[in-house]
mmCIF file of C-alpha atoms in Angstrom:
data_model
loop_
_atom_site.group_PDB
_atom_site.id
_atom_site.type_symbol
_atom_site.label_atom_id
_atom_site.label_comp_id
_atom_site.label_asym_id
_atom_site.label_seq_id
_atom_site.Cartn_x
_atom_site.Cartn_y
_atom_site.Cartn_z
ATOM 1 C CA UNK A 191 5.334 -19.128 -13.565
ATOM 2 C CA UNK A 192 4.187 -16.147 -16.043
ATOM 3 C CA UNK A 193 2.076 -14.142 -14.340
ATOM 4 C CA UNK A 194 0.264 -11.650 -16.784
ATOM 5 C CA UNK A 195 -1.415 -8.088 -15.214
ATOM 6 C CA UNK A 196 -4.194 -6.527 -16.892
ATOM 7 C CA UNK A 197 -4.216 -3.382 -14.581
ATOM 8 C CA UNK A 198 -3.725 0.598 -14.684
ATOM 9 C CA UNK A 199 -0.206 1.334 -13.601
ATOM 10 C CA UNK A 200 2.039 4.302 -12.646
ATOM 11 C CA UNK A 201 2.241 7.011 -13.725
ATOM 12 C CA UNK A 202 -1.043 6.713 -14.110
ATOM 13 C CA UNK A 203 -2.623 8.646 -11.339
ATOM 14 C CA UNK A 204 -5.081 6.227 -9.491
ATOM 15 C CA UNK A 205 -4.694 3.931 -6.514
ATOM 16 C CA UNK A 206 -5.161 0.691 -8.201
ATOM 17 C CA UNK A 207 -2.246 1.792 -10.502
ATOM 18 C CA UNK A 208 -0.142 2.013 -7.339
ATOM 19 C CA UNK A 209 -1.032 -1.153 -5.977
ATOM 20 C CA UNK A 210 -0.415 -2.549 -9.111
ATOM 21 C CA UNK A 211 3.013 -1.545 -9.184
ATOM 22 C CA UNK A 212 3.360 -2.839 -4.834
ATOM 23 C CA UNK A 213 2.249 -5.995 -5.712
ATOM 24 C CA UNK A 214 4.329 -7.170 -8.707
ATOM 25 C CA UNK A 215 7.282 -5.985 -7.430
ATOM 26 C CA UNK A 216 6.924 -7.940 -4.183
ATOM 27 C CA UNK A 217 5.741 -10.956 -7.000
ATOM 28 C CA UNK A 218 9.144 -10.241 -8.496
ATOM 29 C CA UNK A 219 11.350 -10.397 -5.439
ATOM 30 C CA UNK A 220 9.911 -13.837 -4.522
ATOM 31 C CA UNK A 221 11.115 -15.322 -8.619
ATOM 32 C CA UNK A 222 7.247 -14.495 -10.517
ATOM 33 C CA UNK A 223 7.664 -13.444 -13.668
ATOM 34 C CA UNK A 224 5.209 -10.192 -14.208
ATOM 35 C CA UNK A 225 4.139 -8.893 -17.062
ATOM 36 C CA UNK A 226 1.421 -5.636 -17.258
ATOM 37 C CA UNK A 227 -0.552 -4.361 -19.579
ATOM 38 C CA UNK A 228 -2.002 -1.131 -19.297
ATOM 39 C CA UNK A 229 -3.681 1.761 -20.263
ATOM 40 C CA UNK A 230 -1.799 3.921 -22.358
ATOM 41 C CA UNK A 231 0.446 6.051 -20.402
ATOM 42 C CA UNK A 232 1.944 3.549 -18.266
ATOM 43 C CA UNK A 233 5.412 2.496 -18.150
ATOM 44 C CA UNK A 234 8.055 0.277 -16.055
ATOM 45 C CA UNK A 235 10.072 -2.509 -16.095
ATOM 46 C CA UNK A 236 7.701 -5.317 -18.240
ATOM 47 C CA UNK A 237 4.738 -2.945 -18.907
ATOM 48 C CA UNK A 238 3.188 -2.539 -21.753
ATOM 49 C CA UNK A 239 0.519 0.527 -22.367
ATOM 50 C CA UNK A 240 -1.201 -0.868 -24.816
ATOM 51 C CA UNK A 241 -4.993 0.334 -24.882
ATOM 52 C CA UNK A 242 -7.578 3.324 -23.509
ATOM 53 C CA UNK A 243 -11.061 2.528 -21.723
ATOM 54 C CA UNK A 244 -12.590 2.266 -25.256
ATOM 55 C CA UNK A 245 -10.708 -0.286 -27.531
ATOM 56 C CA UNK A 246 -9.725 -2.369 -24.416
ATOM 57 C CA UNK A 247 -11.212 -5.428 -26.008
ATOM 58 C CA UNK A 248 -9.024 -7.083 -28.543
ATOM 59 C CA UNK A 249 -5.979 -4.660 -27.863
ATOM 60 C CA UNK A 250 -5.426 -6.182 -24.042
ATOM 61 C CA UNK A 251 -5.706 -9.382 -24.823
ATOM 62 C CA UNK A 252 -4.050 -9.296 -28.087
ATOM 63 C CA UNK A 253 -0.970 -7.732 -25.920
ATOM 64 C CA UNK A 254 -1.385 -10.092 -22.886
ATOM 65 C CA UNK A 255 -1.454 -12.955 -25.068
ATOM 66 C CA UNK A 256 1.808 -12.819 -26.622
ATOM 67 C CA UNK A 257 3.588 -13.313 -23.666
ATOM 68 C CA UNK A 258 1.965 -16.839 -23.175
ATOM 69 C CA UNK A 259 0.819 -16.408 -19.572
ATOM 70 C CA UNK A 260 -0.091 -19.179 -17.236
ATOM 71 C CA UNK A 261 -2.661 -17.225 -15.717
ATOM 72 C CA UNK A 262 -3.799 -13.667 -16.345
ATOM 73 C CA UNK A 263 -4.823 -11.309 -13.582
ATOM 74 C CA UNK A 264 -7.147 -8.875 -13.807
ATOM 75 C CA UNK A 265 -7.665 -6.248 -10.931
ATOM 76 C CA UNK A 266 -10.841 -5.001 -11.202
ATOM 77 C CA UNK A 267 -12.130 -1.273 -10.403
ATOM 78 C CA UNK A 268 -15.567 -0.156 -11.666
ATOM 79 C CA UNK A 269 -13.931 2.872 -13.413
ATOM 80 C CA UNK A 270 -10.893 1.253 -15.057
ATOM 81 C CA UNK A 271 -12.679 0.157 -17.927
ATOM 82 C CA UNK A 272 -14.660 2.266 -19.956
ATOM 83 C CA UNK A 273 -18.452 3.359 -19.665
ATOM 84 C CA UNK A 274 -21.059 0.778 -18.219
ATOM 85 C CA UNK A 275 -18.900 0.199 -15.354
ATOM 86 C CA UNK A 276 -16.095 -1.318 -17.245
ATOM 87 C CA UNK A 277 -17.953 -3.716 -19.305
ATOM 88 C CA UNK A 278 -15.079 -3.717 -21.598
ATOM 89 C CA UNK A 279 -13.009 -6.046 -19.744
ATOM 90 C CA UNK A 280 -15.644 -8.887 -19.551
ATOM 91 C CA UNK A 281 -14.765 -9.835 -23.125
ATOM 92 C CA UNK A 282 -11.422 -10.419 -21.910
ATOM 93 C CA UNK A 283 -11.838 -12.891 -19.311
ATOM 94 C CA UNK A 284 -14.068 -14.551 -21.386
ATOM 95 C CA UNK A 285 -11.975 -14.945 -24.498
ATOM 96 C CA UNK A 286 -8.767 -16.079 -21.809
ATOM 97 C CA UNK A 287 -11.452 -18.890 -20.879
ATOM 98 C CA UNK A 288 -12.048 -19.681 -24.269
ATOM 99 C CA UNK A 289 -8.638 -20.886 -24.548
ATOM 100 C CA UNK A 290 -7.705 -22.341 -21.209
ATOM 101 C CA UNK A 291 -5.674 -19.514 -19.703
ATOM 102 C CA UNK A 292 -7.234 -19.105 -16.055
ATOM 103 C CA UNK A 293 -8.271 -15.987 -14.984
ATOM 104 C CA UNK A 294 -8.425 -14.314 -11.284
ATOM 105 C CA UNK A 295 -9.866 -11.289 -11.081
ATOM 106 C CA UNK A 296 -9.530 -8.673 -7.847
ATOM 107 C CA UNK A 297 -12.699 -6.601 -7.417
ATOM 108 C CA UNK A 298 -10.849 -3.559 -5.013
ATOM 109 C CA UNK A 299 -14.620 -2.718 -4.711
ATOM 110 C CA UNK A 300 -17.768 -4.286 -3.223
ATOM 111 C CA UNK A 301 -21.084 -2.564 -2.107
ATOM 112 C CA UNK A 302 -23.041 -4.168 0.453
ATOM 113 C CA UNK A 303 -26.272 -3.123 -1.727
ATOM 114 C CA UNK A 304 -24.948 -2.400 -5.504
ATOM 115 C CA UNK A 305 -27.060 -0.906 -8.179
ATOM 116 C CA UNK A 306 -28.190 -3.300 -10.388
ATOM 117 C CA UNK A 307 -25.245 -2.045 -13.302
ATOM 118 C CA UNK A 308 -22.670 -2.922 -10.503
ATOM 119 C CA UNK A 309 -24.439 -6.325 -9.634
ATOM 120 C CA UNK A 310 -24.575 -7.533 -13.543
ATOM 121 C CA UNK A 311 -21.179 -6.708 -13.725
ATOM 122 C CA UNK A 312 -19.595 -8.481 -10.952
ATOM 123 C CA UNK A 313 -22.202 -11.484 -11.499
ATOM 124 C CA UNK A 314 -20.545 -11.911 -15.050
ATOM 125 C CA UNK A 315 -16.939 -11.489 -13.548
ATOM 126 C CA UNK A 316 -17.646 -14.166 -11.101
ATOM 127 C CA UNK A 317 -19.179 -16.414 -13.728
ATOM 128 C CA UNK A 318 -15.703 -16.719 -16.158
ATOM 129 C CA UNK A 319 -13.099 -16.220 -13.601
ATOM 130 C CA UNK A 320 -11.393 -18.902 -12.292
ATOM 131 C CA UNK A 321 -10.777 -17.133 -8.783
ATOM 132 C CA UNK A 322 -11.968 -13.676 -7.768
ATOM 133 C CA UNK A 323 -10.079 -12.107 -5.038
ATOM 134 C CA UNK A 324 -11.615 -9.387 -2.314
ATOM 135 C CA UNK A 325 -9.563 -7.401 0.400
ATOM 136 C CA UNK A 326 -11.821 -7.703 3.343
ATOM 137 C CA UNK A 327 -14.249 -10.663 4.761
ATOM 138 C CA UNK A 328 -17.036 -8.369 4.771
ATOM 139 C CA UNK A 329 -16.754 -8.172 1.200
ATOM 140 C CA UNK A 330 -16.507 -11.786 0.819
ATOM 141 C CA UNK A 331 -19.867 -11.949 3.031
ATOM 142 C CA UNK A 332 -21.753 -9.261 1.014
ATOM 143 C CA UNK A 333 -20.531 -11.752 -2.516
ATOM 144 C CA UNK A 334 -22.108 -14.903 -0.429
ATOM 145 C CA UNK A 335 -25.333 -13.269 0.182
ATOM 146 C CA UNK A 336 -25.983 -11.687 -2.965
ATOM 147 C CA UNK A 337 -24.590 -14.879 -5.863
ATOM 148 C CA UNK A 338 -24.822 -18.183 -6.072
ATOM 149 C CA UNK A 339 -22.883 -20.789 -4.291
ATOM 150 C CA UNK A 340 -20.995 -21.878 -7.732
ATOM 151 C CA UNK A 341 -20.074 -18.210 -7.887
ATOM 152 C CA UNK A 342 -19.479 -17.147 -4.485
ATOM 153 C CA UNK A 343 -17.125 -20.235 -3.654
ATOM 154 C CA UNK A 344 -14.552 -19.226 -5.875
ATOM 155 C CA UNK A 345 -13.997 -16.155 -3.348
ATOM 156 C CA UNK A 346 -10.868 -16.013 -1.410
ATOM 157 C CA UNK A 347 -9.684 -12.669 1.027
ATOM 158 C CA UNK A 348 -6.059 -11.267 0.750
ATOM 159 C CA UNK A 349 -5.965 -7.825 2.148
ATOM 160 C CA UNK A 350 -4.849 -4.864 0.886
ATOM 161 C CA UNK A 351 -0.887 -4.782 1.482
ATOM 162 C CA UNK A 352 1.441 -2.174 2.848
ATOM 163 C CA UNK A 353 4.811 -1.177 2.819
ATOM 164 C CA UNK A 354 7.523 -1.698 5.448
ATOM 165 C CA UNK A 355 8.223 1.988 6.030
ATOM 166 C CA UNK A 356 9.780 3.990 8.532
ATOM 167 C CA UNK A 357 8.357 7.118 9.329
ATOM 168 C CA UNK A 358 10.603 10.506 7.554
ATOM 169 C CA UNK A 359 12.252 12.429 10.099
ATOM 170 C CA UNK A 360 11.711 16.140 10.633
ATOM 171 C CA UNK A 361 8.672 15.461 8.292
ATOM 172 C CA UNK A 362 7.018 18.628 9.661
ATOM 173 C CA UNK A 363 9.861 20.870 9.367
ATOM 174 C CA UNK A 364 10.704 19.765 5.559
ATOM 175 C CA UNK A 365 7.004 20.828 5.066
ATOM 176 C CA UNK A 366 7.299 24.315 7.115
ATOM 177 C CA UNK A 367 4.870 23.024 9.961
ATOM 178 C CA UNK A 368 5.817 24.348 13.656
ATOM 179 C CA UNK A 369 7.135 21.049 15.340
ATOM 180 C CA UNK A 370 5.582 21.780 18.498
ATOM 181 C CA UNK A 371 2.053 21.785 16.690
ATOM 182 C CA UNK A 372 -0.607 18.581 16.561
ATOM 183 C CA UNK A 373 -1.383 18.193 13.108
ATOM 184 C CA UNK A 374 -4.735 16.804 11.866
ATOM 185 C CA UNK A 375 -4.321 15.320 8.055
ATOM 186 C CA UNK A 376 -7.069 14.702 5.382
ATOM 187 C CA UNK A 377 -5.243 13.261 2.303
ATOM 188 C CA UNK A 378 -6.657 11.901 -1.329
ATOM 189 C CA UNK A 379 -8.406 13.035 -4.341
ATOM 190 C CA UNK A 380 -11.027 15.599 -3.579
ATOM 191 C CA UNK A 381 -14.400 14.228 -4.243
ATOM 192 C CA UNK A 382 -17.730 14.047 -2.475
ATOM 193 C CA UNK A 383 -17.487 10.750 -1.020
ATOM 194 C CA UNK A 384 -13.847 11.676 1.119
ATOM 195 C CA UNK A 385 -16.290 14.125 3.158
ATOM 196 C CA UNK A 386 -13.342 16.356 3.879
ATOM 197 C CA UNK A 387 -15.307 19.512 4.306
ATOM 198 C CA UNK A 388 -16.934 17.797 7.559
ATOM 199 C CA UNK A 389 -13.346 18.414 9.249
ATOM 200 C CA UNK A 390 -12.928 21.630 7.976
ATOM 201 C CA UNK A 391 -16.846 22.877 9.620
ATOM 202 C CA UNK A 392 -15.781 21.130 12.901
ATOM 203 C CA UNK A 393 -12.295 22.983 13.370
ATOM 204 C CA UNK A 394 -13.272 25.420 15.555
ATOM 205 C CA UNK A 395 -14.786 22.722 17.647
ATOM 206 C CA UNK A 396 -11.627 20.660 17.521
ATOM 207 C CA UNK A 397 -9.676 24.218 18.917
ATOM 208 C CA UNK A 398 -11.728 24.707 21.660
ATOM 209 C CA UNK A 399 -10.567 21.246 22.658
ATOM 210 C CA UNK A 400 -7.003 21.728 21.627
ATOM 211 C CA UNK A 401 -6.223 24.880 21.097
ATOM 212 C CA UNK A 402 -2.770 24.470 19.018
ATOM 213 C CA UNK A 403 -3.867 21.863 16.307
ATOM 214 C CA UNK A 404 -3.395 22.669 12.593
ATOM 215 C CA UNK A 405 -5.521 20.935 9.617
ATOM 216 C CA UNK A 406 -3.590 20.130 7.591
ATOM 217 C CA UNK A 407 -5.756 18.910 3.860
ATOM 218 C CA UNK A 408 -3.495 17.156 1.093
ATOM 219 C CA UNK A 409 -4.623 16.068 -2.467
ATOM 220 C CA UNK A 410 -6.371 17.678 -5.286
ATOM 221 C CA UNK A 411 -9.044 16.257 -8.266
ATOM 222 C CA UNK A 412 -8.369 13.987 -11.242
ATOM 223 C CA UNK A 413 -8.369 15.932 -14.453
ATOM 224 C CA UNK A 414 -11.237 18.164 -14.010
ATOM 225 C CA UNK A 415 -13.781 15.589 -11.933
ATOM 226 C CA UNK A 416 -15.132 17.207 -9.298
ATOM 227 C CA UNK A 417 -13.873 20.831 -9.660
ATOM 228 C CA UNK A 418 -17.155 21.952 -8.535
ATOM 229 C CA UNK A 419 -16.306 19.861 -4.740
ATOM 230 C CA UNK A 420 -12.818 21.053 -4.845
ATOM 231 C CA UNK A 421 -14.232 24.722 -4.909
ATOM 232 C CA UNK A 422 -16.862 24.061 -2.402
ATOM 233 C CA UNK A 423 -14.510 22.441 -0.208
ATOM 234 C CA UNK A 424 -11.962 25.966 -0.729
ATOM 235 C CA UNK A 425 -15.216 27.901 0.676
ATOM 236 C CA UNK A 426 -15.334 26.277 3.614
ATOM 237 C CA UNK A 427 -11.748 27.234 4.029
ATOM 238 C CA UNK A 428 -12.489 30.993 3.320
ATOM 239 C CA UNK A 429 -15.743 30.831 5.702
ATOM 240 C CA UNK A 430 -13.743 29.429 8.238
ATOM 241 C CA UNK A 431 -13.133 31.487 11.733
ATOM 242 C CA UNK A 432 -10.343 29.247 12.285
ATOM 243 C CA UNK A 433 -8.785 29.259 8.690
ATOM 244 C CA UNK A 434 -5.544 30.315 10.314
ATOM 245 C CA UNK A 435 -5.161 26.754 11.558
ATOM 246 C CA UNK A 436 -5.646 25.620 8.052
ATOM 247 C CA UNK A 437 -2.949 24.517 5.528
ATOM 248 C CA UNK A 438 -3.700 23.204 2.128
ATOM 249 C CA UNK A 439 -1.314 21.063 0.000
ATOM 250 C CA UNK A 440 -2.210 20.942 -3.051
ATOM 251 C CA UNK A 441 -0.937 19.100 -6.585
ATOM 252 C CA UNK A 442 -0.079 15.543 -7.308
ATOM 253 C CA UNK A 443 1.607 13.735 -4.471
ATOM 254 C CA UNK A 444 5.463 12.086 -5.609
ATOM 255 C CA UNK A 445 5.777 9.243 -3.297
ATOM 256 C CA UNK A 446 8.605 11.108 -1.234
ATOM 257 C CA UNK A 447 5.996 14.058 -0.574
ATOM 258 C CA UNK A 448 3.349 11.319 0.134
ATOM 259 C CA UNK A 449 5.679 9.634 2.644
ATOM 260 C CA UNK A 450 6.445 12.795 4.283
ATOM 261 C CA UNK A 451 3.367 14.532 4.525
ATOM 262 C CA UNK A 452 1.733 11.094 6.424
ATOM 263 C CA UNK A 453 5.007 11.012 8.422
ATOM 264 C CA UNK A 454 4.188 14.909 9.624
ATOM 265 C CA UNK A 455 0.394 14.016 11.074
ATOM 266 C CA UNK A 456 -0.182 13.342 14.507
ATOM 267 C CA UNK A 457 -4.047 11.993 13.832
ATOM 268 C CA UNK A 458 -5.412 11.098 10.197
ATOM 269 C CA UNK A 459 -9.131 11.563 9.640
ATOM 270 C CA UNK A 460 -11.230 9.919 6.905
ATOM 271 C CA UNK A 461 -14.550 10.734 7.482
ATOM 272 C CA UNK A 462 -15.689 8.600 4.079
ATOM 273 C CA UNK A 463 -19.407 8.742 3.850
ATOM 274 C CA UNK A 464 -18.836 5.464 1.162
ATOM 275 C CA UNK A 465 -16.389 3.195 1.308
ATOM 276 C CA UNK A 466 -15.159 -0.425 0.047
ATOM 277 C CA UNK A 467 -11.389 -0.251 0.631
ATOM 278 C CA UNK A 468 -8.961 2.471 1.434
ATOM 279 C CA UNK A 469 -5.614 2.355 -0.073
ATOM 280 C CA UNK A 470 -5.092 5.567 2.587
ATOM 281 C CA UNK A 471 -5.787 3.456 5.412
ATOM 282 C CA UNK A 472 -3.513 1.082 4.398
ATOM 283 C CA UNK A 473 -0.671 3.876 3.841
ATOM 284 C CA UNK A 474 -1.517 4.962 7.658
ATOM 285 C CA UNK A 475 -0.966 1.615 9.189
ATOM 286 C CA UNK A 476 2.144 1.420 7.522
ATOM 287 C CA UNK A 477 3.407 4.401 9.010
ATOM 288 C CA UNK A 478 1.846 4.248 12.314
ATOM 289 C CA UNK A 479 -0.428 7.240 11.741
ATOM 290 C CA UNK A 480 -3.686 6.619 14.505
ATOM 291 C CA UNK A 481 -6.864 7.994 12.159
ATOM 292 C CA UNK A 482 -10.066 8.963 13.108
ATOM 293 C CA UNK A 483 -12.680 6.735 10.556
ATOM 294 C CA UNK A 484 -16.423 6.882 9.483
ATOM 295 C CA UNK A 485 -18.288 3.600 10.816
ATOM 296 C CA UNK A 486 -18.368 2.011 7.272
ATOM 297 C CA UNK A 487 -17.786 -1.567 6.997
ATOM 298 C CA UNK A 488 -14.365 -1.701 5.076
ATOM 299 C CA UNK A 489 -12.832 0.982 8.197
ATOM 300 C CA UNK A 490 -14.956 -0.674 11.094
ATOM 301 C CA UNK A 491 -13.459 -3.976 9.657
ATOM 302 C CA UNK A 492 -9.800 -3.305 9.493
ATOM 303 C CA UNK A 493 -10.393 -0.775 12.541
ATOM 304 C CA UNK A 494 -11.273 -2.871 15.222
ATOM 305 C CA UNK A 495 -8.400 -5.909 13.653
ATOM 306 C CA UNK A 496 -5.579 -4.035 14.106
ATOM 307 C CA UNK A 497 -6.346 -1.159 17.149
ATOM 308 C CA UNK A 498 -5.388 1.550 14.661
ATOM 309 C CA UNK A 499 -7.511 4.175 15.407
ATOM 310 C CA UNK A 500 -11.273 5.011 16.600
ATOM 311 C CA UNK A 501 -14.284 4.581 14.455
ATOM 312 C CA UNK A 502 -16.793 7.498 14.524
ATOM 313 C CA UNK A 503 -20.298 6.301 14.341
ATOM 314 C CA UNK A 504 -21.929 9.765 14.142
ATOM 315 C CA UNK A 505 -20.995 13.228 12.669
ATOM 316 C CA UNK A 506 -20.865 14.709 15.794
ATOM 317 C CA UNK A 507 -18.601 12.744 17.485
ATOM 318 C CA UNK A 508 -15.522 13.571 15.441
ATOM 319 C CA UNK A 509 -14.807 16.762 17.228
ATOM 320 C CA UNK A 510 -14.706 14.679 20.417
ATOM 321 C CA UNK A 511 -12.320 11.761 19.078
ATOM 322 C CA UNK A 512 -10.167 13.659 17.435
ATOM 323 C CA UNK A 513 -9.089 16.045 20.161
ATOM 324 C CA UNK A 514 -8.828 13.101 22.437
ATOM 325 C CA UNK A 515 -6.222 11.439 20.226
ATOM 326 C CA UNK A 516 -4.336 14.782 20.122
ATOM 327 C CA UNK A 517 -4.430 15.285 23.973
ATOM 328 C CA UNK A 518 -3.390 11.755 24.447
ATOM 329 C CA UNK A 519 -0.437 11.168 23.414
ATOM 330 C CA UNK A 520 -0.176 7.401 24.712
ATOM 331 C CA UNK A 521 -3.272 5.996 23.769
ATOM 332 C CA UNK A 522 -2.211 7.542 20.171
ATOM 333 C CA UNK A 523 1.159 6.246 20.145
ATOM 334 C CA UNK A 524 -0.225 2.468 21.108
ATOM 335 C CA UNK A 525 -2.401 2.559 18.114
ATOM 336 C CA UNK A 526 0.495 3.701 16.336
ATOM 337 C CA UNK A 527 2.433 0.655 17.454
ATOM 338 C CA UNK A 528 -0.219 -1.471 16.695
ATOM 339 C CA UNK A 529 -1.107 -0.179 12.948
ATOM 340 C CA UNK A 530 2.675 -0.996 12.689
ATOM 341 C CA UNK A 531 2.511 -4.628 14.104
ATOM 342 C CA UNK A 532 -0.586 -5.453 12.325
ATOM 343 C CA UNK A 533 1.271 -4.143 8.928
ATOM 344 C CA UNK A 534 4.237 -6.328 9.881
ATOM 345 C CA UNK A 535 2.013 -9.776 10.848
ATOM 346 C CA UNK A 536 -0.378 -9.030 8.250
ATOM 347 C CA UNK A 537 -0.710 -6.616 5.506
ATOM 348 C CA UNK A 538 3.736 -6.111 4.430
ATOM 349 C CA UNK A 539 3.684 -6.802 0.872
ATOM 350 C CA UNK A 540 6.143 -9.789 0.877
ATOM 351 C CA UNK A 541 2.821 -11.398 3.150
ATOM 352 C CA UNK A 542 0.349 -10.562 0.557
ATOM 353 C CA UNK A 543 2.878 -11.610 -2.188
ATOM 354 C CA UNK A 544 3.275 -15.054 -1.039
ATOM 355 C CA UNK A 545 -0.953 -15.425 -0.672
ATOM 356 C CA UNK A 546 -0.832 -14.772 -4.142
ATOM 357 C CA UNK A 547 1.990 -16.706 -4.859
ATOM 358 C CA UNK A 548 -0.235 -19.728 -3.376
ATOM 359 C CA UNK A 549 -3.245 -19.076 -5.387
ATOM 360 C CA UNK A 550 -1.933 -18.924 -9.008
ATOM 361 C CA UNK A 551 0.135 -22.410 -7.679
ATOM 362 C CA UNK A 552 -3.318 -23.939 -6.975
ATOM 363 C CA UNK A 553 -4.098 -23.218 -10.309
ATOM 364 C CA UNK A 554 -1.054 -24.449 -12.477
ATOM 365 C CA UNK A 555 -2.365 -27.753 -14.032
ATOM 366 C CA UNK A 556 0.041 -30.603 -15.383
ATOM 367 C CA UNK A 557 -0.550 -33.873 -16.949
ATOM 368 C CA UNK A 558 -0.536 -36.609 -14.824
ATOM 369 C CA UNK A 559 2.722 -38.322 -15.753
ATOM 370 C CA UNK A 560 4.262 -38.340 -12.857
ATOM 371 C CA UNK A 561 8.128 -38.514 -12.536
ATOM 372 C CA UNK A 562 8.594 -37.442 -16.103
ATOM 373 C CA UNK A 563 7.446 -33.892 -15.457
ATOM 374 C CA UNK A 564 10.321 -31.591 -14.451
ATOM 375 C CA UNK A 565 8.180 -27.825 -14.295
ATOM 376 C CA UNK A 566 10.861 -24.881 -14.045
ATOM 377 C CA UNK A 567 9.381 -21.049 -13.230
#
């Protein structure tokens, strides 16, 4: 079975890339053969960068092509591809059904009430894929309720996956935190959305309920998008009467600094004011990290199935949630446990591998010959 990825990809600084790169190597591992091709800039074992946002057209599927794939699989972020919300790719998927190959496409994002670019978009996606993949049954829902039956049936949930990790040792030493401090984390790209600044205006709040925390805020922007936020977020730092509790990481994240950065937080906090996924959340399940979330469907969702963490259904409750996590260390450690269990039972990437696996088999089409039909992968 050829499997051929139309998808950004490390290096390439972006969390579909990286979930790219998680899910064909667990592919691999289980005997799929994985091609990608990519923006330009990617690279790794069977990549191929091959086209920018603008001439994705005939260069992707010119590339993708060659490699005579059973099926081609697009993962799908409204960003990815180009202005219009990544119209480019539809051209694609069509010209793959033009000749047979089927297409699944993942859409990583789903609004519950899309603007009508967003909702043309996806319509058209769901119209000349073969399957379309979400990460979450609410998103599957919100797809129901907004398309056709003949679209909406070809629908079908596999989460997000995560890694088998264990947490780094000493992680807050290796970063020069005091060990015997509590240590609140925001982590991502800065941008509007993460509502990171809400932490930083609540801190003094958060001290008079635990005295000895430290904020901890991780990340920086993409190229130059949303400098402006970045600097307005660095205000709030300087404004702060408890800026002496605040540390700021800045710069890409390598995965090893990632790792141990999550590994040093006692309580992670995403206080997302929009979201459809998090590829964060997923990271903190994986390493047992109990968060703090905004009551958005994608974190209320994923929340409440695996006993991660607490969902925050009002601004002003954050102050309160957070310093109960940090003064209890039990309830903390049993989400911990449970983010862990959940990633084991459901979300480890040799799971979400083998859902995939089962999908592009439902697909593979024979002649009916019977006997006479010997099909080696």
């Amino acid at each position: 079975m050829r499997i051929g990825y139309i998808s950004s990809y490390p290096p390439i600084e972006c969390g579909i890339a990286a979930y790219s790169a998680y899910l064909s190597d667990a592919l691999r591992e289980q005997g799929v053969d994985v091609y990608v091709v990519s923006h330009l800039g990617a690279s790794g074992p069977q990549v191929f960068p091959a086209f920018n946002e603008n001439d994705l057209d005939d260069k992707a599927y010119q590339v993708a092509l060659r490699f005579t794939p059973d099926i081609v699989h697009v993962q799908h972020e409204f960003g990815l591809y180009g202005p219009h919300f990544g119209v480019n790719i539809l051209p694609v998927i069509v010209k793959f059904r033009l000749i047979g190959v089927p297409v699944v496409t993942t859409l990583h994002t789903v609004y519950e009430n899309p603007q009508p670019g967003h909702r043309v978009l996806i319509e058209n996606i769901l119209a000349n894929s073969e399957r379309v993949i979400v990460h979450q049954d609410y998103q599957r829902r919100t797809l129901e309720k907004l398309y056709p039956p003949q679209y909406s049936r070809k629908v079908t949930v596999i989460p997000h996956g995560a890694r088998l990790v264990e947490p780094v040792a000493g992680a807050k030493a290796k970063l020069g935190l005091p060990a015997d401090r509590k240590v609140i984390l925001m982590i991502g790209y800065f941008r509007p959305s993460k509502n990171f600044e809400l932490v930083i205006d609540l801190l003094p709040e958060i001290l008079r309920r635990y005295p000895d925390a430290l904020l901890v805020l991780a990340g920086k922007i993409r190229n130059q998008e949303y400098a402006e936020y970045r600097n307005q977020l660095f205000e709030h730092i300087r404004r702060s009467p408890a800026r002496d509790h605040i540390r700021v990481i800045l710069g890409q994240l390598r995965q090893e600094t990632f790792d141990t950065i999550l590994s040093a937080a006692d309580v992670v906090v995403l206080p997302y004011k929009l979201t459809s996924q998090s590829g964060i959340l997923a990271h903190c399940l994986a390493f047992g990290r109990p968060v703090v979330t905004s009551d958005t469907p994608a974190m209320r969702e994923l929340i409440r199935q695996s006993g991660a963490g607490l969902i925050v259904a009002s601004d002003d409750r954050y102050a309160e949630a957070i310093a109960e996590l940090l003064g209890d260390e039990a309830k903390a450690r049993a989400m911990g446990e449970a983010a862990r269990r959940f990633v084991r039972e459901k979300l480890a990437w040799p799971l979400i591998a083998r859902r995939h696996v089962e999908l592009y088999e439902g697909l593979m089409t024979h002649p009916d010959i019977g006997s006479q039909i010997i099909v080696v992968d």
